[in-house]
PDB file of N, CA and C in Angstrom:
ATOM      1  N   MET A   2       0.841  -1.174   0.000  1.00  0.00           N
ATOM      2  CA  MET A   2       0.000   0.000   0.000  1.00  0.00           C
ATOM      3  C   MET A   2       0.892   1.245   0.000  1.00  0.00           C
ATOM      4  N   SER A   3       0.679   2.155  -0.923  1.00  0.00           N
ATOM      5  CA  SER A   3       1.503   3.349  -1.012  1.00  0.00           C
ATOM      6  C   SER A   3       1.000   4.430  -0.055  1.00  0.00           C
ATOM      7  N   GLU A   4       1.929   5.259   0.390  1.00  0.00           N
ATOM      8  CA  GLU A   4       1.607   6.354   1.291  1.00  0.00           C
ATOM      9  C   GLU A   4       0.866   7.443   0.527  1.00  0.00           C
ATOM     10  N   GLN A   5      -0.335   7.827   0.999  1.00  0.00           N
ATOM     11  CA  GLN A   5      -1.130   8.833   0.309  1.00  0.00           C
ATOM     12  C   GLN A   5      -1.391  10.065   1.172  1.00  0.00           C
ATOM     13  N   ARG A   6      -0.778  10.145   2.339  1.00  0.00           N
ATOM     14  CA  ARG A   6      -1.005  11.290   3.212  1.00  0.00           C
ATOM     15  C   ARG A   6      -0.329  12.527   2.664  1.00  0.00           C
ATOM     16  N   LYS A   7      -0.996  13.668   2.816  1.00  0.00           N
ATOM     17  CA  LYS A   7      -0.438  14.949   2.400  1.00  0.00           C
ATOM     18  C   LYS A   7       0.499  15.504   3.469  1.00  0.00           C
ATOM     19  N   VAL A   8       0.245  15.146   4.730  1.00  0.00           N
ATOM     20  CA  VAL A   8       1.026  15.644   5.862  1.00  0.00           C
ATOM     21  C   VAL A   8       1.497  14.445   6.677  1.00  0.00           C
ATOM     22  N   GLN A   9       2.774  14.417   7.030  1.00  0.00           N
ATOM     23  CA  GLN A   9       3.311  13.332   7.838  1.00  0.00           C
ATOM     24  C   GLN A   9       2.687  13.342   9.228  1.00  0.00           C
ATOM     25  N   ARG A  10       2.335  12.172   9.730  1.00  0.00           N
ATOM     26  CA  ARG A  10       1.781  12.063  11.078  1.00  0.00           C
ATOM     27  C   ARG A  10       2.859  11.662  12.056  1.00  0.00           C
ATOM     28  N   ARG A  11       2.690  12.084  13.313  1.00  0.00           N
ATOM     29  CA  ARG A  11       3.641  11.659  14.333  1.00  0.00           C
ATOM     30  C   ARG A  11       3.021  10.536  15.145  1.00  0.00           C
ATOM     31  N   ARG A  12       3.859   9.567  15.460  1.00  0.00           N
ATOM     32  CA  ARG A  12       3.386   8.412  16.226  1.00  0.00           C
ATOM     33  C   ARG A  12       3.215   8.784  17.690  1.00  0.00           C
ATOM     34  N   LEU A  13       2.170   8.238  18.288  1.00  0.00           N
ATOM     35  CA  LEU A  13       1.937   8.423  19.709  1.00  0.00           C
ATOM     36  C   LEU A  13       0.940   7.384  20.178  1.00  0.00           C
ATOM     37  N   LEU A  14       0.676   7.378  21.433  1.00  0.00           N
ATOM     38  CA  LEU A  14      -0.306   6.457  22.004  1.00  0.00           C
ATOM     39  C   LEU A  14      -1.032   7.219  23.110  1.00  0.00           C
ATOM     40  N   LYS A  15      -2.237   7.714  22.773  1.00  0.00           N
ATOM     41  CA  LYS A  15      -3.024   8.487  23.733  1.00  0.00           C
ATOM     42  C   LYS A  15      -4.416   7.913  23.823  1.00  0.00           C
ATOM     43  N   ALA A  16      -5.019   8.056  24.988  1.00  0.00           N
ATOM     44  CA  ALA A  16      -6.405   7.654  25.169  1.00  0.00           C
ATOM     45  C   ALA A  16      -7.308   8.679  24.511  1.00  0.00           C
ATOM     46  N   GLY A  17      -8.344   8.187  23.845  1.00  0.00           N
ATOM     47  CA  GLY A  17      -9.323   9.065  23.225  1.00  0.00           C
ATOM     48  C   GLY A  17     -10.695   8.450  23.318  1.00  0.00           C
ATOM     49  N   SER A  18     -11.684   9.189  22.862  1.00  0.00           N
ATOM     50  CA  SER A  18     -13.031   8.623  22.785  1.00  0.00           C
ATOM     51  C   SER A  18     -13.699   9.123  21.512  1.00  0.00           C
ATOM     52  N   ILE A  19     -14.493   8.251  20.924  1.00  0.00           N
ATOM     53  CA  ILE A  19     -15.256   8.541  19.724  1.00  0.00           C
ATOM     54  C   ILE A  19     -16.664   8.865  20.194  1.00  0.00           C
ATOM     55  N   ASN A  20     -17.108  10.087  19.947  1.00  0.00           N
ATOM     56  CA  ASN A  20     -18.430  10.536  20.405  1.00  0.00           C
ATOM     57  C   ASN A  20     -19.335  10.761  19.203  1.00  0.00           C
ATOM     58  N   PHE A  21     -20.563  10.238  19.294  1.00  0.00           N
ATOM     59  CA  PHE A  21     -21.534  10.422  18.215  1.00  0.00           C
ATOM     60  C   PHE A  21     -22.939  10.319  18.768  1.00  0.00           C
ATOM     61  N   HIS A  22     -23.893  10.761  18.017  1.00  0.00           N
ATOM     62  CA  HIS A  22     -25.313  10.755  18.408  1.00  0.00           C
ATOM     63  C   HIS A  22     -25.532  11.375  19.784  1.00  0.00           C
ATOM     64  N   ARG A  23     -24.774  12.412  20.069  1.00  0.00           N
ATOM     65  CA  ARG A  23     -24.861  13.219  21.293  1.00  0.00           C
ATOM     66  C   ARG A  23     -24.523  12.484  22.588  1.00  0.00           C
ATOM     67  N   ALA A  24     -24.794  11.190  22.689  1.00  0.00           N
ATOM     68  CA  ALA A  24     -24.561  10.510  23.955  1.00  0.00           C
ATOM     69  C   ALA A  24     -23.692   9.261  23.832  1.00  0.00           C
ATOM     70  N   ALA A  25     -23.546   8.706  22.637  1.00  0.00           N
ATOM     71  CA  ALA A  25     -22.781   7.468  22.468  1.00  0.00           C
ATOM     72  C   ALA A  25     -21.288   7.761  22.504  1.00  0.00           C
ATOM     73  N   THR A  26     -20.540   6.895  23.202  1.00  0.00           N
ATOM     74  CA  THR A  26     -19.094   7.048  23.320  1.00  0.00           C
ATOM     75  C   THR A  26     -18.422   5.692  23.207  1.00  0.00           C
ATOM     76  N   ILE A  27     -17.349   5.627  22.427  1.00  0.00           N
ATOM     77  CA  ILE A  27     -16.547   4.415  22.296  1.00  0.00           C
ATOM     78  C   ILE A  27     -15.104   4.801  22.587  1.00  0.00           C
ATOM     79  N   ASP A  28     -14.452   4.069  23.485  1.00  0.00           N
ATOM     80  CA  ASP A  28     -13.052   4.332  23.803  1.00  0.00           C
ATOM     81  C   ASP A  28     -12.164   3.928  22.636  1.00  0.00           C
ATOM     82  N   CYS A  29     -11.066   4.662  22.468  1.00  0.00           N
ATOM     83  CA  CYS A  29     -10.107   4.332  21.419  1.00  0.00           C
ATOM     84  C   CYS A  29      -8.718   4.751  21.867  1.00  0.00           C
ATOM     85  N   ARG A  30      -7.718   4.339  21.092  1.00  0.00           N
ATOM     86  CA  ARG A  30      -6.341   4.787  21.280  1.00  0.00           C
ATOM     87  C   ARG A  30      -5.932   5.542  20.034  1.00  0.00           C
ATOM     88  N   VAL A  31      -5.347   6.705  20.213  1.00  0.00           N
ATOM     89  CA  VAL A  31      -4.850   7.485  19.088  1.00  0.00           C
ATOM     90  C   VAL A  31      -3.427   6.998  18.820  1.00  0.00           C
ATOM     91  N   ARG A  32      -3.221   6.359  17.665  1.00  0.00           N
ATOM     92  CA  ARG A  32      -1.927   5.758  17.320  1.00  0.00           C
ATOM     93  C   ARG A  32      -0.985   6.733  16.632  1.00  0.00           C
ATOM     94  N   ASN A  33      -1.535   7.615  15.795  1.00  0.00           N
ATOM     95  CA  ASN A  33      -0.731   8.673  15.206  1.00  0.00           C
ATOM     96  C   ASN A  33      -1.630   9.849  14.910  1.00  0.00           C
ATOM     97  N   LEU A  34      -1.004  11.017  14.716  1.00  0.00           N
ATOM     98  CA  LEU A  34      -1.770  12.261  14.659  1.00  0.00           C
ATOM     99  C   LEU A  34      -1.036  13.284  13.804  1.00  0.00           C
ATOM    100  N   SER A  35      -1.791  14.048  13.027  1.00  0.00           N
ATOM    101  CA  SER A  35      -1.246  15.178  12.268  1.00  0.00           C
ATOM    102  C   SER A  35      -2.288  16.283  12.299  1.00  0.00           C
ATOM    103  N   PRO A  36      -1.974  17.453  11.763  1.00  0.00           N
ATOM    104  CA  PRO A  36      -2.991  18.506  11.707  1.00  0.00           C
ATOM    105  C   PRO A  36      -4.193  18.134  10.844  1.00  0.00           C
ATOM    106  N   SER A  37      -4.049  17.139   9.956  1.00  0.00           N
ATOM    107  CA  SER A  37      -5.152  16.799   9.048  1.00  0.00           C
ATOM    108  C   SER A  37      -5.881  15.503   9.374  1.00  0.00           C
ATOM    109  N   GLY A  38      -5.331  14.638  10.250  1.00  0.00           N
ATOM    110  CA  GLY A  38      -6.008  13.378  10.526  1.00  0.00           C
ATOM    111  C   GLY A  38      -5.306  12.542  11.571  1.00  0.00           C
ATOM    112  N   ALA A  39      -5.815  11.304  11.746  1.00  0.00           N
ATOM    113  CA  ALA A  39      -5.276  10.413  12.776  1.00  0.00           C
ATOM    114  C   ALA A  39      -5.592   8.962  12.447  1.00  0.00           C
ATOM    115  N   CYS A  40      -4.870   8.067  13.103  1.00  0.00           N
ATOM    116  CA  CYS A  40      -5.177   6.643  13.077  1.00  0.00           C
ATOM    117  C   CYS A  40      -5.646   6.264  14.481  1.00  0.00           C
ATOM    118  N   LEU A  41      -6.812   5.658  14.551  1.00  0.00           N
ATOM    119  CA  LEU A  41      -7.409   5.293  15.836  1.00  0.00           C
ATOM    120  C   LEU A  41      -7.497   3.786  15.946  1.00  0.00           C
ATOM    121  N   GLU A  42      -7.199   3.257  17.119  1.00  0.00           N
ATOM    122  CA  GLU A  42      -7.321   1.830  17.374  1.00  0.00           C
ATOM    123  C   GLU A  42      -8.552   1.603  18.243  1.00  0.00           C
ATOM    124  N   VAL A  43      -9.397   0.662  17.822  1.00  0.00           N
ATOM    125  CA  VAL A  43     -10.629   0.342  18.544  1.00  0.00           C
ATOM    126  C   VAL A  43     -10.739  -1.175  18.702  1.00  0.00           C
ATOM    127  N   VAL A  44     -11.577  -1.613  19.620  1.00  0.00           N
ATOM    128  CA  VAL A  44     -11.815  -3.041  19.781  1.00  0.00           C
ATOM    129  C   VAL A  44     -12.498  -3.579  18.522  1.00  0.00           C
ATOM    130  N   SER A  45     -13.477  -2.832  18.029  1.00  0.00           N
ATOM    131  CA  SER A  45     -14.190  -3.188  16.799  1.00  0.00           C
ATOM    132  C   SER A  45     -14.775  -1.921  16.196  1.00  0.00           C
ATOM    133  N   PRO A  46     -14.684  -1.760  14.872  1.00  0.00           N
ATOM    134  CA  PRO A  46     -15.268  -0.578  14.239  1.00  0.00           C
ATOM    135  C   PRO A  46     -16.777  -0.694  13.997  1.00  0.00           C
ATOM    136  N   VAL A  47     -17.352  -1.834  14.347  1.00  0.00           N
ATOM    137  CA  VAL A  47     -18.785  -2.052  14.129  1.00  0.00           C
ATOM    138  C   VAL A  47     -19.593  -1.033  14.922  1.00  0.00           C
ATOM    139  N   GLY A  48     -20.499  -0.358  14.257  1.00  0.00           N
ATOM    140  CA  GLY A  48     -21.364   0.621  14.903  1.00  0.00           C
ATOM    141  C   GLY A  48     -20.810   2.030  14.933  1.00  0.00           C
ATOM    142  N   ILE A  49     -19.561   2.209  14.517  1.00  0.00           N
ATOM    143  CA  ILE A  49     -18.979   3.550  14.490  1.00  0.00           C
ATOM    144  C   ILE A  49     -19.382   4.211  13.173  1.00  0.00           C
ATOM    145  N   PRO A  50     -20.033   5.364  13.237  1.00  0.00           N
ATOM    146  CA  PRO A  50     -20.485   6.023  12.009  1.00  0.00           C
ATOM    147  C   PRO A  50     -19.305   6.642  11.241  1.00  0.00           C
ATOM    148  N   ASP A  51     -19.565   7.070  10.015  1.00  0.00           N
ATOM    149  CA  ASP A  51     -18.530   7.696   9.189  1.00  0.00           C
ATOM    150  C   ASP A  51     -18.110   9.063   9.711  1.00  0.00           C
ATOM    151  N   ASP A  52     -18.997   9.740  10.435  1.00  0.00           N
ATOM    152  CA  ASP A  52     -18.700  11.070  10.977  1.00  0.00           C
ATOM    153  C   ASP A  52     -18.934  11.073  12.481  1.00  0.00           C
ATOM    154  N   PHE A  53     -17.951  11.582  13.225  1.00  0.00           N
ATOM    155  CA  PHE A  53     -18.049  11.633  14.686  1.00  0.00           C
ATOM    156  C   PHE A  53     -17.077  12.671  15.210  1.00  0.00           C
ATOM    157  N   VAL A  54     -17.040  12.830  16.528  1.00  0.00           N
ATOM    158  CA  VAL A  54     -16.096  13.751  17.175  1.00  0.00           C
ATOM    159  C   VAL A  54     -15.107  12.923  17.986  1.00  0.00           C
ATOM    160  N   LEU A  55     -13.820  13.129  17.715  1.00  0.00           N
ATOM    161  CA  LEU A  55     -12.754  12.501  18.492  1.00  0.00           C
ATOM    162  C   LEU A  55     -12.420  13.430  19.651  1.00  0.00           C
ATOM    163  N   VAL A  56     -12.458  12.901  20.868  1.00  0.00           N
ATOM    164  CA  VAL A  56     -12.134  13.683  22.064  1.00  0.00           C
ATOM    165  C   VAL A  56     -10.848  13.127  22.660  1.00  0.00           C
ATOM    166  N   ILE A  57      -9.859  14.016  22.832  1.00  0.00           N
ATOM    167  CA  ILE A  57      -8.612  13.666  23.506  1.00  0.00           C
ATOM    168  C   ILE A  57      -8.542  14.560  24.738  1.00  0.00           C
ATOM    169  N   ASN A  58      -9.029  14.032  25.861  1.00  0.00           N
ATOM    170  CA  ASN A  58      -9.138  14.829  27.081  1.00  0.00           C
ATOM    171  C   ASN A  58      -7.799  15.343  27.584  1.00  0.00           C
ATOM    172  N   SER A  59      -6.736  14.545  27.455  1.00  0.00           N
ATOM    173  CA  SER A  59      -5.429  14.965  27.975  1.00  0.00           C
ATOM    174  C   SER A  59      -4.910  16.220  27.284  1.00  0.00           C
ATOM    175  N   ASP A  60      -5.350  16.472  26.050  1.00  0.00           N
ATOM    176  CA  ASP A  60      -4.930  17.662  25.304  1.00  0.00           C
ATOM    177  C   ASP A  60      -6.060  18.674  25.133  1.00  0.00           C
ATOM    178  N   HIS A  61      -7.193  18.411  25.777  1.00  0.00           N
ATOM    179  CA  HIS A  61      -8.356  19.304  25.705  1.00  0.00           C
ATOM    180  C   HIS A  61      -8.809  19.533  24.260  1.00  0.00           C
ATOM    181  N   LEU A  62      -8.864  18.449  23.470  1.00  0.00           N
ATOM    182  CA  LEU A  62      -9.238  18.547  22.058  1.00  0.00           C
ATOM    183  C   LEU A  62     -10.558  17.853  21.768  1.00  0.00           C
ATOM    184  N   LYS A  63     -11.342  18.475  20.899  1.00  0.00           N
ATOM    185  CA  LYS A  63     -12.555  17.877  20.330  1.00  0.00           C
ATOM    186  C   LYS A  63     -12.446  18.086  18.830  1.00  0.00           C
ATOM    187  N   LEU A  64     -12.250  16.994  18.089  1.00  0.00           N
ATOM    188  CA  LEU A  64     -11.935  17.062  16.672  1.00  0.00           C
ATOM    189  C   LEU A  64     -13.002  16.377  15.831  1.00  0.00           C
ATOM    190  N   PRO A  65     -13.779  17.120  15.055  1.00  0.00           N
ATOM    191  CA  PRO A  65     -14.747  16.499  14.144  1.00  0.00           C
ATOM    192  C   PRO A  65     -13.983  15.672  13.107  1.00  0.00           C
ATOM    193  N   CYS A  66     -14.441  14.433  12.860  1.00  0.00           N
ATOM    194  CA  CYS A  66     -13.726  13.504  11.982  1.00  0.00           C
ATOM    195  C   CYS A  66     -14.643  12.877  10.943  1.00  0.00           C
ATOM    196  N   HIS A  67     -14.013  12.475   9.839  1.00  0.00           N
ATOM    197  CA  HIS A  67     -14.680  11.666   8.827  1.00  0.00           C
ATOM    198  C   HIS A  67     -13.785  10.456   8.570  1.00  0.00           C
ATOM    199  N   VAL A  68     -14.371   9.245   8.597  1.00  0.00           N
ATOM    200  CA  VAL A  68     -13.605   8.012   8.397  1.00  0.00           C
ATOM    201  C   VAL A  68     -13.220   7.885   6.922  1.00  0.00           C
ATOM    202  N   ILE A  69     -11.928   7.665   6.666  1.00  0.00           N
ATOM    203  CA  ILE A  69     -11.400   7.467   5.321  1.00  0.00           C
ATOM    204  C   ILE A  69     -11.208   5.983   5.031  1.00  0.00           C
ATOM    205  N   TRP A  70     -10.742   5.220   6.022  1.00  0.00           N
ATOM    206  CA  TRP A  70     -10.568   3.777   5.851  1.00  0.00           C
ATOM    207  C   TRP A  70     -10.796   3.073   7.185  1.00  0.00           C
ATOM    208  N   ARG A  71     -11.068   1.752   7.100  1.00  0.00           N
ATOM    209  CA  ARG A  71     -11.321   0.909   8.275  1.00  0.00           C
ATOM    210  C   ARG A  71     -10.647  -0.441   8.100  1.00  0.00           C
ATOM    211  N   THR A  72     -10.142  -0.997   9.204  1.00  0.00           N
ATOM    212  CA  THR A  72      -9.718  -2.401   9.246  1.00  0.00           C
ATOM    213  C   THR A  72     -10.441  -3.036  10.433  1.00  0.00           C
ATOM    214  N   ALA A  73     -10.049  -4.250  10.791  1.00  0.00           N
ATOM    215  CA  ALA A  73     -10.719  -4.948  11.890  1.00  0.00           C
ATOM    216  C   ALA A  73     -10.560  -4.234  13.232  1.00  0.00           C
ATOM    217  N   THR A  74      -9.459  -3.479  13.410  1.00  0.00           N
ATOM    218  CA  THR A  74      -9.233  -2.813  14.701  1.00  0.00           C
ATOM    219  C   THR A  74      -8.782  -1.359  14.581  1.00  0.00           C
ATOM    220  N   ARG A  75      -8.721  -0.821  13.374  1.00  0.00           N
ATOM    221  CA  ARG A  75      -8.240   0.564  13.216  1.00  0.00           C
ATOM    222  C   ARG A  75      -9.109   1.366  12.255  1.00  0.00           C
ATOM    223  N   LEU A  76      -9.092   2.685  12.487  1.00  0.00           N
ATOM    224  CA  LEU A  76      -9.792   3.637  11.626  1.00  0.00           C
ATOM    225  C   LEU A  76      -8.806   4.729  11.226  1.00  0.00           C
ATOM    226  N   GLY A  77      -8.824   5.095   9.963  1.00  0.00           N
ATOM    227  CA  GLY A  77      -8.076   6.263   9.512  1.00  0.00           C
ATOM    228  C   GLY A  77      -9.073   7.394   9.336  1.00  0.00           C
ATOM    229  N   VAL A  78      -8.835   8.515   9.999  1.00  0.00           N
ATOM    230  CA  VAL A  78      -9.798   9.617   9.937  1.00  0.00           C
ATOM    231  C   VAL A  78      -9.136  10.896   9.442  1.00  0.00           C
ATOM    232  N   GLU A  79      -9.968  11.712   8.818  1.00  0.00           N
ATOM    233  CA  GLU A  79      -9.572  13.044   8.374  1.00  0.00           C
ATOM    234  C   GLU A  79     -10.358  14.030   9.225  1.00  0.00           C
ATOM    235  N   PHE A  80      -9.690  15.070   9.720  1.00  0.00           N
ATOM    236  CA  PHE A  80     -10.387  16.078  10.505  1.00  0.00           C
ATOM    237  C   PHE A  80     -11.188  16.972   9.574  1.00  0.00           C
ATOM    238  N   THR A  81     -12.404  17.289   9.994  1.00  0.00           N
ATOM    239  CA  THR A  81     -13.296  18.116   9.190  1.00  0.00           C
ATOM    240  C   THR A  81     -13.669  19.361   9.979  1.00  0.00           C
ATOM    241  N   PRO A  82     -13.987  20.440   9.281  1.00  0.00           N
ATOM    242  CA  PRO A  82     -14.424  21.650  10.004  1.00  0.00           C
ATOM    243  C   PRO A  82     -15.739  21.372  10.723  1.00  0.00           C
ATOM    244  N   SER A  83     -15.877  21.898  11.925  1.00  0.00           N
ATOM    245  CA  SER A  83     -17.133  21.759  12.661  1.00  0.00           C
ATOM    246  C   SER A  83     -18.089  22.843  12.196  1.00  0.00           C
ATOM    247  N   GLU A  84     -19.310  22.790  12.670  1.00  0.00           N
ATOM    248  CA  GLU A  84     -20.295  23.812  12.319  1.00  0.00           C
ATOM    249  C   GLU A  84     -19.837  25.184  12.758  1.00  0.00           C
ATOM    250  N   GLY A  85     -19.029  25.236  13.810  1.00  0.00           N
ATOM    251  CA  GLY A  85     -18.522  26.515  14.295  1.00  0.00           C
ATOM    252  C   GLY A  85     -17.285  26.983  13.558  1.00  0.00           C
ATOM    253  N   GLY A  86     -16.777  26.177  12.620  1.00  0.00           N
ATOM    254  CA  GLY A  86     -15.663  26.628  11.805  1.00  0.00           C
ATOM    255  C   GLY A  86     -14.325  25.979  12.088  1.00  0.00           C
ATOM    256  N   GLY A  87     -14.257  24.964  12.949  1.00  0.00           N
ATOM    257  CA  GLY A  87     -12.968  24.315  13.163  1.00  0.00           C
ATOM    258  C   GLY A  87     -12.977  23.431  14.377  1.00  0.00           C
ATOM    259  N   VAL A  88     -11.789  22.945  14.732  1.00  0.00           N
ATOM    260  CA  VAL A  88     -11.652  22.099  15.904  1.00  0.00           C
ATOM    261  C   VAL A  88     -11.677  22.970  17.142  1.00  0.00           C
ATOM    262  N   SER A  89     -11.953  22.366  18.296  1.00  0.00           N
ATOM    263  CA  SER A  89     -12.024  23.164  19.520  1.00  0.00           C
ATOM    264  C   SER A  89     -11.020  22.665  20.541  1.00  0.00           C
ATOM    265  N   GLY A  90     -10.629  23.567  21.417  1.00  0.00           N
ATOM    266  CA  GLY A  90      -9.755  23.216  22.522  1.00  0.00           C
ATOM    267  C   GLY A  90      -8.313  23.649  22.300  1.00  0.00           C
ATOM    268  N   SER A  91      -7.476  23.394  23.303  1.00  0.00           N
ATOM    269  CA  SER A  91      -6.040  23.641  23.322  1.00  0.00           C
ATOM    270  C   SER A  91      -5.636  25.060  22.939  1.00  0.00           C
ATOM    271  N   GLU A  92      -6.154  26.037  23.644  1.00  0.00           N
ATOM    272  CA  GLU A  92      -5.774  27.439  23.513  1.00  0.00           C
ATOM    273  C   GLU A  92      -5.994  28.015  22.119  1.00  0.00           C
ATOM    274  N   GLY A  93      -7.044  27.658  21.451  1.00  0.00           N
ATOM    275  CA  GLY A  93      -7.370  28.244  20.155  1.00  0.00           C
ATOM    276  C   GLY A  93      -6.648  27.606  18.996  1.00  0.00           C
ATOM    277  N   PRO A  94      -6.866  28.110  17.771  1.00  0.00           N
ATOM    278  CA  PRO A  94      -6.310  27.500  16.560  1.00  0.00           C
ATOM    279  C   PRO A  94      -4.791  27.381  16.553  1.00  0.00           C
ATOM    280  N   ALA A  95      -4.067  28.383  17.007  1.00  0.00           N
ATOM    281  CA  ALA A  95      -2.600  28.324  16.997  1.00  0.00           C
ATOM    282  C   ALA A  95      -2.097  27.215  17.917  1.00  0.00           C
ATOM    283  N   GLY A  96      -2.681  27.100  19.086  1.00  0.00           N
ATOM    284  CA  GLY A  96      -2.282  26.048  20.024  1.00  0.00           C
ATOM    285  C   GLY A  96      -2.610  24.666  19.512  1.00  0.00           C
ATOM    286  N   ARG A  97      -3.760  24.517  18.868  1.00  0.00           N
ATOM    287  CA  ARG A  97      -4.144  23.214  18.302  1.00  0.00           C
ATOM    288  C   ARG A  97      -3.182  22.808  17.195  1.00  0.00           C
ATOM    289  N   HIS A  98      -2.838  23.751  16.290  1.00  0.00           N
ATOM    290  CA  HIS A  98      -1.922  23.418  15.202  1.00  0.00           C
ATOM    291  C   HIS A  98      -0.565  23.005  15.756  1.00  0.00           C
ATOM    292  N   LYS A  99      -0.079  23.729  16.753  1.00  0.00           N
ATOM    293  CA  LYS A  99       1.190  23.416  17.373  1.00  0.00           C
ATOM    294  C   LYS A  99       1.160  22.016  17.992  1.00  0.00           C
ATOM    295  N   LEU A 100       0.091  21.701  18.687  1.00  0.00           N
ATOM    296  CA  LEU A 100      -0.056  20.403  19.319  1.00  0.00           C
ATOM    297  C   LEU A 100      -0.153  19.286  18.287  1.00  0.00           C
ATOM    298  N   LEU A 101      -1.010  19.446  17.281  1.00  0.00           N
ATOM    299  CA  LEU A 101      -1.238  18.402  16.289  1.00  0.00           C
ATOM    300  C   LEU A 101      -0.049  18.205  15.365  1.00  0.00           C
ATOM    301  N   SER A 102       0.757  19.230  15.171  1.00  0.00           N
ATOM    302  CA  SER A 102       1.911  19.109  14.283  1.00  0.00           C
ATOM    303  C   SER A 102       3.152  18.601  15.018  1.00  0.00           C
ATOM    304  N   GLY A 103       3.037  18.389  16.337  1.00  0.00           N
ATOM    305  CA  GLY A 103       4.149  17.850  17.106  1.00  0.00           C
ATOM    306  C   GLY A 103       5.096  18.909  17.631  1.00  0.00           C
ATOM    307  N   GLN A 104       4.735  20.180  17.550  1.00  0.00           N
ATOM    308  CA  GLN A 104       5.591  21.254  18.025  1.00  0.00           C
ATOM    309  C   GLN A 104       5.349  21.586  19.491  1.00  0.00           C
ATOM    310  N   ASP A 105       4.368  20.914  20.099  1.00  0.00           N
ATOM    311  CA  ASP A 105       4.055  21.128  21.504  1.00  0.00           C
ATOM    312  C   ASP A 105       4.631  19.959  22.284  1.00  0.00           C
ATOM    313  N   ASN A 106       5.229  20.193  23.423  1.00  0.00           N
ATOM    314  CA  ASN A 106       5.921  19.147  24.180  1.00  0.00           C
ATOM    315  C   ASN A 106       5.097  18.495  25.269  1.00  0.00           C
ATOM    316  N   ARG A 107       3.783  18.453  25.125  1.00  0.00           N
ATOM    317  CA  ARG A 107       2.951  17.827  26.170  1.00  0.00           C
ATOM    318  C   ARG A 107       3.184  16.355  26.248  1.00  0.00           C
TER     319      ARG A 107
END
């Protein structure tokens, strides 16, 4: 499989949650992250919709996502603009970009 990402992702392992339908939550692990997307590890992708919000509490992030690909235990997602115009958390847009691009040392 050839690499098709526009932006290189940095590897990490963080706890996250997939939130959808206002109340449903599925735990996940964030395996890698970039300003444009992430790879998420889940027990099973069954029941996870194509569009949801990824929450990374340790970084105070809420990231609207769209699923690009799925395997038995992983999801590749692209971040999408929210109705309010972007992702939320981590000291505004500049702080989020710094964090997602790996320039923040948290």
